[in-house]
Amino acid sequence: MLRLPKIIRKTLSVRISLMVVSAMTILLMASLVVMFYYSRKAVKEEAVQMAQQTLDGMVITIDNILLSVEQTTGNIYFNFLPFINNPDQYYTYARRLVESNPYVTGCAIAMKENYFPDRQYFMAYAHRDETDSTAYSDEPIVQLDTFAHTHYSKQKWFTETMTSGKLGWMKPLDDKDSIADPIITFCLPLFGSDRKPIGVLGVDVSLSLLSRILSNSKPSANSYCTLLDRDGSYIVHPDDDKLSRQTALAISEESVKKAAQAMVSGETGYMPFHMDGKDYYVFYKPFKRVALAERIQNDLGWSAGIIYPEDDIFGDYNSLSYYVIAIAICGLLLIYLLCRSLIHHQLKPLLMLGDKVQRIAQGNYDEPIPQSWRKDEVGRLQANFQQMQQSLSTTINELEQLKTDLQERGEHLRKAYTDAEKADRIKTAFLHNMTNQMNPLAEAIEQDVSVLCNSSSETDTAQLANDIQQKGNTIAELLKNLLNISNDEVMSSHQTTDEAGQRKEGADV
């Protein structure tokens, strides 16, 4: 890791490539952020639209089922009224009502206490034998005289309807009277001649059946529909264990409670919540029944909802985001490698020039720089370096030649100086020798002259004159030889100087 900054500082192609990739990364990230923002917004809007359509379809489906049960109950009711005082017909019409509508799972006709003189209480009950039956099935119908564990005269569907005298839908049982298949009941009061309730016609619809009918009405594979009562209990839910046995308000998750409270309060909208370690969205709206002229309108207090997992909404979007980010990273890496390769190729002449200049700096002035055929800045730089190298090489060669000439001249000068010193020494020795040779002769001449001046004999005088003459000749000969040697040395010195001047002129040429 410590080598990476060093490589970046020392490698121009890496720095340029990183700058290019950094600029592209900034632009790409900005583009991706904008794209992801609007894409997520579009996905969310689409999910909201799908959820609203599913909610509308869910409400219409349930309302149609309820309407069909209400209409079937009304038809049977008017056919039953002529036989209201004939208890033997109660079972027949209860069975007929169950048979006439595939959504009806049971029918109970219960009368008030002592309505029949010979019977204190009377109820006829018919229901489908299979609790997990689906719509449009032909399951066998069973006739009974009882319903649940508590006597019908104390069950809510009977007591509340007898008290209010109004028809409507309700959950017929309390928690203590719960049965295997949770139901909702359409309660229709039976009136006597005094217009007071004498009994109740109750028609049951299985909540499990409603849940199975709506199981395919969902916008995604993992989403599901739910229907809450005004107290938060489930009317429709894919999990049968939660139907009429658990309320959404009793769930410990705070976000679920908040969503359930918004639903039971009759609000319309959506909100996120967290449950069982997963994130969800709930889309909800009040359950509004279709207004018909012959239909009594009463607010059921229900709220329809779609539980939509966040992974179903944004799963493909998140996967696409990961793919896009992975492709972007691979693309940036590929661009970096491509940029570095191209830049490195374009900078090869500079790298070559750097190596050549380094070798020239080390003293290899004859290091050749190849000719470039490029016409750009790098090509012109290489051509200028080539001219500079050639000029530098020529100048260095001239300086080397001048250095050689100066060294040769110095050698000649040193040799001439040595010869001059040697000649001077020889001359000094020669003069000393000549002086030594002439001194005895001069002293002898001086003695002969002295004797000659003092001699009176002609013979002695002639002999002395002859000796003086010979010794004078000898001195003259020595002086002549000395002059000749001096002339030879002068001529030799002039010749040496002329040869050195000729060599210099030749070097300059």
mmCIF file with all atom_site columns, N, CA and C in Angstrom, residues 220-255:
data_model
loop_
_atom_site.group_PDB
_atom_site.id
_atom_site.type_symbol
_atom_site.label_atom_id
_atom_site.label_alt_id
_atom_site.label_comp_id
_atom_site.label_asym_id
_atom_site.label_entity_id
_atom_site.label_seq_id
_atom_site.pdbx_PDB_ins_code
_atom_site.Cartn_x
_atom_site.Cartn_y
_atom_site.Cartn_z
_atom_site.occupancy
_atom_site.B_iso_or_equiv
_atom_site.pdbx_formal_charge
_atom_site.auth_seq_id
_atom_site.auth_comp_id
_atom_site.auth_asym_id
_atom_site.auth_atom_id
_atom_site.pdbx_PDB_model_num
ATOM 1   N N  . SER A 1 220 ? -47.956 -8.868  -6.051 1.00 0.00 ? 220 SER A N  1
ATOM 2   C CA . SER A 1 220 ? -46.677 -9.563  -6.193 1.00 0.00 ? 220 SER A CA 1
ATOM 3   C C  . SER A 1 220 ? -46.772 -10.924 -5.525 1.00 0.00 ? 220 SER A C  1
ATOM 4   N N  . ALA A 1 221 ? -45.732 -11.727 -5.710 1.00 0.00 ? 221 ALA A N  1
ATOM 5   C CA . ALA A 1 221 ? -45.767 -13.102 -5.223 1.00 0.00 ? 221 ALA A CA 1
ATOM 6   C C  . ALA A 1 221 ? -45.848 -13.180 -3.704 1.00 0.00 ? 221 ALA A C  1
ATOM 7   N N  . ASN A 1 222 ? -45.183 -12.290 -3.007 1.00 0.00 ? 222 ASN A N  1
ATOM 8   C CA . ASN A 1 222 ? -45.100 -12.373 -1.545 1.00 0.00 ? 222 ASN A CA 1
ATOM 9   C C  . ASN A 1 222 ? -46.021 -11.396 -0.826 1.00 0.00 ? 222 ASN A C  1
ATOM 10  N N  . SER A 1 223 ? -46.768 -10.614 -1.560 1.00 0.00 ? 223 SER A N  1
ATOM 11  C CA . SER A 1 223 ? -47.708 -9.703  -0.929 1.00 0.00 ? 223 SER A CA 1
ATOM 12  C C  . SER A 1 223 ? -49.010 -10.451 -0.625 1.00 0.00 ? 223 SER A C  1
ATOM 13  N N  . TYR A 1 224 ? -49.857 -9.834  0.181  1.00 0.00 ? 224 TYR A N  1
ATOM 14  C CA . TYR A 1 224 ? -51.132 -10.459 0.504  1.00 0.00 ? 224 TYR A CA 1
ATOM 15  C C  . TYR A 1 224 ? -52.120 -9.390  0.941  1.00 0.00 ? 224 TYR A C  1
ATOM 16  N N  . CYS A 1 225 ? -53.397 -9.772  0.839  1.00 0.00 ? 225 CYS A N  1
ATOM 17  C CA . CYS A 1 225 ? -54.472 -8.864  1.213  1.00 0.00 ? 225 CYS A CA 1
ATOM 18  C C  . CYS A 1 225 ? -54.878 -9.114  2.660  1.00 0.00 ? 225 CYS A C  1
ATOM 19  N N  . THR A 1 226 ? -55.351 -8.072  3.291  1.00 0.00 ? 226 THR A N  1
ATOM 20  C CA . THR A 1 226 ? -55.863 -8.198  4.657  1.00 0.00 ? 226 THR A CA 1
ATOM 21  C C  . THR A 1 226 ? -57.048 -7.265  4.818  1.00 0.00 ? 226 THR A C  1
ATOM 22  N N  . LEU A 1 227 ? -57.927 -7.648  5.722  1.00 0.00 ? 227 LEU A N  1
ATOM 23  C CA . LEU A 1 227 ? -59.109 -6.846  6.009  1.00 0.00 ? 227 LEU A CA 1
ATOM 24  C C  . LEU A 1 227 ? -59.273 -6.809  7.523  1.00 0.00 ? 227 LEU A C  1
ATOM 25  N N  . LEU A 1 228 ? -59.294 -5.617  8.077  1.00 0.00 ? 228 LEU A N  1
ATOM 26  C CA . LEU A 1 228 ? -59.381 -5.446  9.521  1.00 0.00 ? 228 LEU A CA 1
ATOM 27  C C  . LEU A 1 228 ? -60.764 -4.948  9.917  1.00 0.00 ? 228 LEU A C  1
ATOM 28  N N  . ASP A 1 229 ? -61.222 -5.455  11.040 1.00 0.00 ? 229 ASP A N  1
ATOM 29  C CA . ASP A 1 229 ? -62.452 -4.952  11.626 1.00 0.00 ? 229 ASP A CA 1
ATOM 30  C C  . ASP A 1 229 ? -62.139 -3.672  12.405 1.00 0.00 ? 229 ASP A C  1
ATOM 31  N N  . ARG A 1 230 ? -63.167 -3.032  12.918 1.00 0.00 ? 230 ARG A N  1
ATOM 32  C CA . ARG A 1 230 ? -62.970 -1.757  13.616 1.00 0.00 ? 230 ARG A CA 1
ATOM 33  C C  . ARG A 1 230 ? -62.146 -1.917  14.892 1.00 0.00 ? 230 ARG A C  1
ATOM 34  N N  . ASP A 1 231 ? -62.095 -3.139  15.448 1.00 0.00 ? 231 ASP A N  1
ATOM 35  C CA . ASP A 1 231 ? -61.289 -3.378  16.644 1.00 0.00 ? 231 ASP A CA 1
ATOM 36  C C  . ASP A 1 231 ? -59.886 -3.886  16.325 1.00 0.00 ? 231 ASP A C  1
ATOM 37  N N  . GLY A 1 232 ? -59.534 -3.948  15.040 1.00 0.00 ? 232 GLY A N  1
ATOM 38  C CA . GLY A 1 232 ? -58.206 -4.384  14.628 1.00 0.00 ? 232 GLY A CA 1
ATOM 39  C C  . GLY A 1 232 ? -58.079 -5.870  14.392 1.00 0.00 ? 232 GLY A C  1
ATOM 40  N N  . SER A 1 233 ? -59.163 -6.634  14.592 1.00 0.00 ? 233 SER A N  1
ATOM 41  C CA . SER A 1 233 ? -59.101 -8.080  14.335 1.00 0.00 ? 233 SER A CA 1
ATOM 42  C C  . SER A 1 233 ? -59.124 -8.348  12.837 1.00 0.00 ? 233 SER A C  1
ATOM 43  N N  . TYR A 1 234 ? -58.556 -9.484  12.458 1.00 0.00 ? 234 TYR A N  1
ATOM 44  C CA . TYR A 1 234 ? -58.429 -9.830  11.050 1.00 0.00 ? 234 TYR A CA 1
ATOM 45  C C  . TYR A 1 234 ? -59.714 -10.459 10.540 1.00 0.00 ? 234 TYR A C  1
ATOM 46  N N  . ILE A 1 235 ? -60.204 -9.944  9.429  1.00 0.00 ? 235 ILE A N  1
ATOM 47  C CA . ILE A 1 235 ? -61.321 -10.561 8.721  1.00 0.00 ? 235 ILE A CA 1
ATOM 48  C C  . ILE A 1 235 ? -60.807 -11.361 7.532  1.00 0.00 ? 235 ILE A C  1
ATOM 49  N N  . VAL A 1 236 ? -59.802 -10.833 6.881  1.00 0.00 ? 236 VAL A N  1
ATOM 50  C CA . VAL A 1 236 ? -59.130 -11.527 5.778  1.00 0.00 ? 236 VAL A CA 1
ATOM 51  C C  . VAL A 1 236 ? -57.644 -11.525 6.066  1.00 0.00 ? 236 VAL A C  1
ATOM 52  N N  . HIS A 1 237 ? -57.037 -12.711 5.998  1.00 0.00 ? 237 HIS A N  1
ATOM 53  C CA . HIS A 1 237 ? -55.608 -12.845 6.198  1.00 0.00 ? 237 HIS A CA 1
ATOM 54  C C  . HIS A 1 237 ? -55.190 -14.221 5.679  1.00 0.00 ? 237 HIS A C  1
ATOM 55  N N  . PRO A 1 238 ? -54.022 -14.336 5.046  1.00 0.00 ? 238 PRO A N  1
ATOM 56  C CA . PRO A 1 238 ? -53.620 -15.655 4.535  1.00 0.00 ? 238 PRO A CA 1
ATOM 57  C C  . PRO A 1 238 ? -53.336 -16.677 5.622  1.00 0.00 ? 238 PRO A C  1
ATOM 58  N N  . ASP A 1 239 ? -53.046 -16.228 6.834  1.00 0.00 ? 239 ASP A N  1
ATOM 59  C CA . ASP A 1 239 ? -52.803 -17.130 7.943  1.00 0.00 ? 239 ASP A CA 1
ATOM 60  C C  . ASP A 1 239 ? -54.108 -17.324 8.719  1.00 0.00 ? 239 ASP A C  1
ATOM 61  N N  . ASP A 1 240 ? -54.700 -18.522 8.618  1.00 0.00 ? 240 ASP A N  1
ATOM 62  C CA . ASP A 1 240 ? -55.986 -18.781 9.269  1.00 0.00 ? 240 ASP A CA 1
ATOM 63  C C  . ASP A 1 240 ? -55.907 -18.658 10.787 1.00 0.00 ? 240 ASP A C  1
ATOM 64  N N  . ASP A 1 241 ? -54.737 -18.870 11.355 1.00 0.00 ? 241 ASP A N  1
ATOM 65  C CA . ASP A 1 241 ? -54.605 -18.788 12.812 1.00 0.00 ? 241 ASP A CA 1
ATOM 66  C C  . ASP A 1 241 ? -54.842 -17.378 13.339 1.00 0.00 ? 241 ASP A C  1
ATOM 67  N N  . LYS A 1 242 ? -54.709 -16.392 12.476 1.00 0.00 ? 242 LYS A N  1
ATOM 68  C CA . LYS A 1 242 ? -54.896 -15.011 12.917 1.00 0.00 ? 242 LYS A CA 1
ATOM 69  C C  . LYS A 1 242 ? -56.322 -14.523 12.748 1.00 0.00 ? 242 LYS A C  1
ATOM 70  N N  . LEU A 1 243 ? -57.150 -15.275 12.052 1.00 0.00 ? 243 LEU A N  1
ATOM 71  C CA . LEU A 1 243 ? -58.516 -14.848 11.799 1.00 0.00 ? 243 LEU A CA 1
ATOM 72  C C  . LEU A 1 243 ? -59.342 -14.944 13.079 1.00 0.00 ? 243 LEU A C  1
ATOM 73  N N  . SER A 1 244 ? -59.823 -13.820 13.531 1.00 0.00 ? 244 SER A N  1
ATOM 74  C CA . SER A 1 244 ? -60.680 -13.718 14.722 1.00 0.00 ? 244 SER A CA 1
ATOM 75  C C  . SER A 1 244 ? -60.007 -14.213 15.991 1.00 0.00 ? 244 SER A C  1
ATOM 76  N N  . ARG A 1 245 ? -58.692 -14.426 15.934 1.00 0.00 ? 245 ARG A N  1
ATOM 77  C CA . ARG A 1 245 ? -57.986 -14.885 17.134 1.00 0.00 ? 245 ARG A CA 1
ATOM 78  C C  . ARG A 1 245 ? -56.890 -13.906 17.563 1.00 0.00 ? 245 ARG A C  1
ATOM 79  N N  . GLN A 1 246 ? -56.536 -13.010 16.673 1.00 0.00 ? 246 GLN A N  1
ATOM 80  C CA . GLN A 1 246 ? -55.471 -12.054 16.977 1.00 0.00 ? 246 GLN A CA 1
ATOM 81  C C  . GLN A 1 246 ? -55.810 -10.728 16.327 1.00 0.00 ? 246 GLN A C  1
ATOM 82  N N  . THR A 1 247 ? -55.465 -9.671  16.987 1.00 0.00 ? 247 THR A N  1
ATOM 83  C CA . THR A 1 247 ? -55.685 -8.339  16.428 1.00 0.00 ? 247 THR A CA 1
ATOM 84  C C  . THR A 1 247 ? -54.347 -7.726  16.055 1.00 0.00 ? 247 THR A C  1
ATOM 85  N N  . ALA A 1 248 ? -54.392 -6.906  15.022 1.00 0.00 ? 248 ALA A N  1
ATOM 86  C CA . ALA A 1 248 ? -53.166 -6.245  14.582 1.00 0.00 ? 248 ALA A CA 1
ATOM 87  C C  . ALA A 1 248 ? -52.642 -5.280  15.633 1.00 0.00 ? 248 ALA A C  1
ATOM 88  N N  . LEU A 1 249 ? -53.547 -4.768  16.473 1.00 0.00 ? 249 LEU A N  1
ATOM 89  C CA . LEU A 1 249 ? -53.125 -3.823  17.508 1.00 0.00 ? 249 LEU A CA 1
ATOM 90  C C  . LEU A 1 249 ? -52.380 -4.507  18.638 1.00 0.00 ? 249 LEU A C  1
ATOM 91  N N  . ALA A 1 250 ? -52.471 -5.854  18.701 1.00 0.00 ? 250 ALA A N  1
ATOM 92  C CA . ALA A 1 250 ? -51.799 -6.582  19.777 1.00 0.00 ? 250 ALA A CA 1
ATOM 93  C C  . ALA A 1 250 ? -50.376 -6.982  19.417 1.00 0.00 ? 250 ALA A C  1
ATOM 94  N N  . ILE A 1 251 ? -49.953 -6.715  18.189 1.00 0.00 ? 251 ILE A N  1
ATOM 95  C CA . ILE A 1 251 ? -48.593 -7.071  17.772 1.00 0.00 ? 251 ILE A CA 1
ATOM 96  C C  . ILE A 1 251 ? -47.606 -6.133  18.459 1.00 0.00 ? 251 ILE A C  1
ATOM 97  N N  . SER A 1 252 ? -46.502 -6.701  18.915 1.00 0.00 ? 252 SER A N  1
ATOM 98  C CA . SER A 1 252 ? -45.545 -5.924  19.724 1.00 0.00 ? 252 SER A CA 1
ATOM 99  C C  . SER A 1 252 ? -44.766 -4.907  18.899 1.00 0.00 ? 252 SER A C  1
ATOM 100 N N  . GLU A 1 253 ? -44.619 -5.136  17.603 1.00 0.00 ? 253 GLU A N  1
ATOM 101 C CA . GLU A 1 253 ? -43.860 -4.201  16.773 1.00 0.00 ? 253 GLU A CA 1
ATOM 102 C C  . GLU A 1 253 ? -44.561 -2.841  16.743 1.00 0.00 ? 253 GLU A C  1
ATOM 103 N N  . GLU A 1 254 ? -43.831 -1.795  17.121 1.00 0.00 ? 254 GLU A N  1
ATOM 104 C CA . GLU A 1 254 ? -44.423 -0.469  17.210 1.00 0.00 ? 254 GLU A CA 1
ATOM 105 C C  . GLU A 1 254 ? -44.868 0.039   15.848 1.00 0.00 ? 254 GLU A C  1
ATOM 106 N N  . SER A 1 255 ? -44.062 -0.247  14.812 1.00 0.00 ? 255 SER A N  1
ATOM 107 C CA . SER A 1 255 ? -44.414 0.221   13.466 1.00 0.00 ? 255 SER A CA 1
ATOM 108 C C  . SER A 1 255 ? -45.677 -0.474  12.960 1.00 0.00 ? 255 SER A C  1
#
